[in-house]
PDB file of C-alpha atoms in Angstrom:
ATOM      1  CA  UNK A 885     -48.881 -21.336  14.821  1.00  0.00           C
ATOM      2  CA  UNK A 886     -47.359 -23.107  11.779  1.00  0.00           C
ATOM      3  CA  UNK A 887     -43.418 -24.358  11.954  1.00  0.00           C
ATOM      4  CA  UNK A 888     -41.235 -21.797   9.558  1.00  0.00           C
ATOM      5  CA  UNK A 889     -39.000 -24.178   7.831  1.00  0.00           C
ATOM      6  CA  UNK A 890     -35.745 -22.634   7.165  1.00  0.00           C
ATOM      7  CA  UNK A 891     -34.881 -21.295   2.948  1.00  0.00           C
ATOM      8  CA  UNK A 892     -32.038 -23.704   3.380  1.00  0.00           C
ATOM      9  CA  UNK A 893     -30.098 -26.485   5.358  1.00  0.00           C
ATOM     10  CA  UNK A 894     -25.908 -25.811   5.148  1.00  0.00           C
ATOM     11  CA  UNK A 895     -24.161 -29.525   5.420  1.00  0.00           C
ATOM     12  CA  UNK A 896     -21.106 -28.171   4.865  1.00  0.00           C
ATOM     13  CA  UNK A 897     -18.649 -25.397   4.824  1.00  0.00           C
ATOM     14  CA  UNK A 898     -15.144 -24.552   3.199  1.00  0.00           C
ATOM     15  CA  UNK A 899     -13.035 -21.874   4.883  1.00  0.00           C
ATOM     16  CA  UNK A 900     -10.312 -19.562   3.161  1.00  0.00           C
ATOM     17  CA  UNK A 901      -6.978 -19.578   5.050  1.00  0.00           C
ATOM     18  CA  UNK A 902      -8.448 -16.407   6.769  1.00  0.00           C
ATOM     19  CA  UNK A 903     -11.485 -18.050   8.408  1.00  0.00           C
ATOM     20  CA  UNK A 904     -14.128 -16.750   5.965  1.00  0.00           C
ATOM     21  CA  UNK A 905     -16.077 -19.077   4.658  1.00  0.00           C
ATOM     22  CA  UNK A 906     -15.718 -19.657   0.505  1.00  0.00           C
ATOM     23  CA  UNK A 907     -18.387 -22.154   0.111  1.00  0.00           C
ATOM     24  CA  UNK A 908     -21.228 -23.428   1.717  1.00  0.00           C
ATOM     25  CA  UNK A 909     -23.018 -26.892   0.325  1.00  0.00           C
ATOM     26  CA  UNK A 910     -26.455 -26.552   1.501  1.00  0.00           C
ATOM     27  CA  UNK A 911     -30.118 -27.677   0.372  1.00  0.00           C
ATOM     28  CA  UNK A 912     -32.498 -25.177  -1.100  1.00  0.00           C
ATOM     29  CA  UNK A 913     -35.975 -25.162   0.009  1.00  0.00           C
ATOM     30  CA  UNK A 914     -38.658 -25.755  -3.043  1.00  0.00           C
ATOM     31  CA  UNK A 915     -42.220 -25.660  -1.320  1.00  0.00           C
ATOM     32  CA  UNK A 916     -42.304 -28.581   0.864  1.00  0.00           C
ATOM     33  CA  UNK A 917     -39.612 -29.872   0.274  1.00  0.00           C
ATOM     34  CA  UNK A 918     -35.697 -29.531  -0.076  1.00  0.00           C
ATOM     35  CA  UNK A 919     -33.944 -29.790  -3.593  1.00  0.00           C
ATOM     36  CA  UNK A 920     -31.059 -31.992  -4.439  1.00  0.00           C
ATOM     37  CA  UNK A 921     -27.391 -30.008  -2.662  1.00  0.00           C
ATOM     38  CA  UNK A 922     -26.390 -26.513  -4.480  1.00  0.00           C
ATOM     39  CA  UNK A 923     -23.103 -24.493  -3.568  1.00  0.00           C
ATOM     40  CA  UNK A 924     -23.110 -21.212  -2.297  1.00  0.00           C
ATOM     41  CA  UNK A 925     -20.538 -18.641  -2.396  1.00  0.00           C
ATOM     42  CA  UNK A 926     -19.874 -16.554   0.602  1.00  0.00           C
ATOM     43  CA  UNK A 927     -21.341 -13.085  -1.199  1.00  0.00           C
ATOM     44  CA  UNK A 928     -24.441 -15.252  -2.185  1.00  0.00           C
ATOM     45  CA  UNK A 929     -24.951 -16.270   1.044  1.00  0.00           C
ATOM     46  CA  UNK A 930     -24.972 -12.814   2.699  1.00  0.00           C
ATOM     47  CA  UNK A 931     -26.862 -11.553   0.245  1.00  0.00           C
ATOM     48  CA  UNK A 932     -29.395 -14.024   0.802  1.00  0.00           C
ATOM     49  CA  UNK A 933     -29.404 -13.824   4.467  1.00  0.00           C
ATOM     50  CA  UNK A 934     -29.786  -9.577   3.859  1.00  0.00           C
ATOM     51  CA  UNK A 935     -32.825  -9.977   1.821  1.00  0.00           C
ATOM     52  CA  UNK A 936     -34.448 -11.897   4.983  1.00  0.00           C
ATOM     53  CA  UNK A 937     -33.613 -15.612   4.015  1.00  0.00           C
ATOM     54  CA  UNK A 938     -33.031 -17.954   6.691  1.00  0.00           C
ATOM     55  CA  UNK A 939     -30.631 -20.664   6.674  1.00  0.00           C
ATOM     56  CA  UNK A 940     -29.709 -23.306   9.326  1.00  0.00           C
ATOM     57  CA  UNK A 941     -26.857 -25.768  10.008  1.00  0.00           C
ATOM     58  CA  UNK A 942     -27.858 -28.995  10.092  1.00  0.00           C
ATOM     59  CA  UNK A 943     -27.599 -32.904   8.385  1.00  0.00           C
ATOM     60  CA  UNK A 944     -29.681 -34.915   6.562  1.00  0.00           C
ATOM     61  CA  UNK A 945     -31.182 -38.117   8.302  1.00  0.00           C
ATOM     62  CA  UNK A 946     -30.471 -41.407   6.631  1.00  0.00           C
ATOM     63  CA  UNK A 947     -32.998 -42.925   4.205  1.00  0.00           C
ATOM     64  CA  UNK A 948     -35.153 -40.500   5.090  1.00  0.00           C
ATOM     65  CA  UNK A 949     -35.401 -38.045   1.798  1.00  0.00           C
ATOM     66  CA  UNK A 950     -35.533 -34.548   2.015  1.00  0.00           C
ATOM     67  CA  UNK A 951     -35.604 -34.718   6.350  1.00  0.00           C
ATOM     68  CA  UNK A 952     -33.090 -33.105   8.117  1.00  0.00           C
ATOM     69  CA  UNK A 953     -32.047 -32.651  11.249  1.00  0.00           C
ATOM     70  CA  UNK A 954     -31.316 -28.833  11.719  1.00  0.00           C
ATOM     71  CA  UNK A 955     -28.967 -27.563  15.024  1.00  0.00           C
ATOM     72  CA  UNK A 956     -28.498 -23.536  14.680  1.00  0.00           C
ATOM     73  CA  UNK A 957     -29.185 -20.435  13.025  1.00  0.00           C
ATOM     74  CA  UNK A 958     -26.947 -18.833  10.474  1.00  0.00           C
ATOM     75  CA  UNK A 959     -26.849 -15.192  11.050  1.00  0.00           C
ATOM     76  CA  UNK A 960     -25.220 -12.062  10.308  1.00  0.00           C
ATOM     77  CA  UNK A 961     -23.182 -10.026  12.909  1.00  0.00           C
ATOM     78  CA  UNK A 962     -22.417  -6.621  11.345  1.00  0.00           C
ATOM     79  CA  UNK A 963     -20.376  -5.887  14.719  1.00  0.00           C
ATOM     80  CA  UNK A 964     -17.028  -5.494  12.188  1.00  0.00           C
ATOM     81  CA  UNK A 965     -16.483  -3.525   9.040  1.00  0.00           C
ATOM     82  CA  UNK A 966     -17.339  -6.341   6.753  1.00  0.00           C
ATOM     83  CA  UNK A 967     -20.502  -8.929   7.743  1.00  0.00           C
ATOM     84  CA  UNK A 968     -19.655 -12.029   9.281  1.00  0.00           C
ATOM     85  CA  UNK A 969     -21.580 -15.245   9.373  1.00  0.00           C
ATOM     86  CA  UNK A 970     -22.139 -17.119  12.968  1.00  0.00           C
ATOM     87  CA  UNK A 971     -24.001 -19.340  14.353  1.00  0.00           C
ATOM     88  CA  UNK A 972     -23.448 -18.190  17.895  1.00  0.00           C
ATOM     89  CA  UNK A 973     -24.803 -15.116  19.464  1.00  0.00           C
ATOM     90  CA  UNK A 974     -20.718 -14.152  20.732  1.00  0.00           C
ATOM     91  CA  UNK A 975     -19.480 -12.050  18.284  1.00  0.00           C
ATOM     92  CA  UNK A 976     -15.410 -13.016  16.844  1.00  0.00           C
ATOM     93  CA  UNK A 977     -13.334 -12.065  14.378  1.00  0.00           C
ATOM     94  CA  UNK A 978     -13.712 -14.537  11.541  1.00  0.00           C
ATOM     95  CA  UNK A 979     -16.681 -16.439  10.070  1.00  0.00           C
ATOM     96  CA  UNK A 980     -17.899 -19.500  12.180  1.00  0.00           C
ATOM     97  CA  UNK A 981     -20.918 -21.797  11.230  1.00  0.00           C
ATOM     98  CA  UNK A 982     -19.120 -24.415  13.670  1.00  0.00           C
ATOM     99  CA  UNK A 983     -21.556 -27.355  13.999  1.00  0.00           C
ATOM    100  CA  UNK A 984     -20.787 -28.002  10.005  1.00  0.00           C
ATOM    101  CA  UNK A 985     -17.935 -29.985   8.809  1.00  0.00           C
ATOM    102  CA  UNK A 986     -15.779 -28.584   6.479  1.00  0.00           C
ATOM    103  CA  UNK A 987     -15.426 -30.185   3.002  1.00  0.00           C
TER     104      UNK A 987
END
């Protein structure tokens, strides 16, 4: 069985005072490869991830081009009124993709 590569690789995260995320800087996938970094807004991104898109947390390896090193799933938990985004399978009370540093 092939190896799914994700839609896109988050590097980075900026939260609003409330612990949702705002942004996300991540690396769209184009074929075989990843394009240069985009930024995605936090209704983009769960729009995205509701039309079956999958996105992982992860960094890109040194001198190495469009290889990354990828460390969790981004996912949706619709536990709450309004979606949040996790990387964990505990549910909380805020937005946490916690493995990416926050710009």
């Amino acid at each position: 069985m092939a190896k799914l590569d994700p839609d896109g690789i988050i590097e980075a995260v900026r939260y609003t005072p409330e612990g949702m995320v705002d942004l996300v800087r991540y690396y769209p996938r184009r074929g075989p490869t990843y394009a240069d970094v985009h930024l995605l807004t936090r209704p983009q991104l769960v729009e995205q991830l509701k039309n079956g898109k999958v996105f992982q947390v992860g960094q890109r390896q040194a001198n190495m081009g469009s290889s990354f090193t990828c460390q969790t799933k981004v996912s949706l938990s619709t536990s709450s009124t309004e979606p949040l985004l996790t990387t964990k399978s505990v549910s909380a009370a805020c937005d946490d993709l916690s493995p990416a540093p926050i710009f």
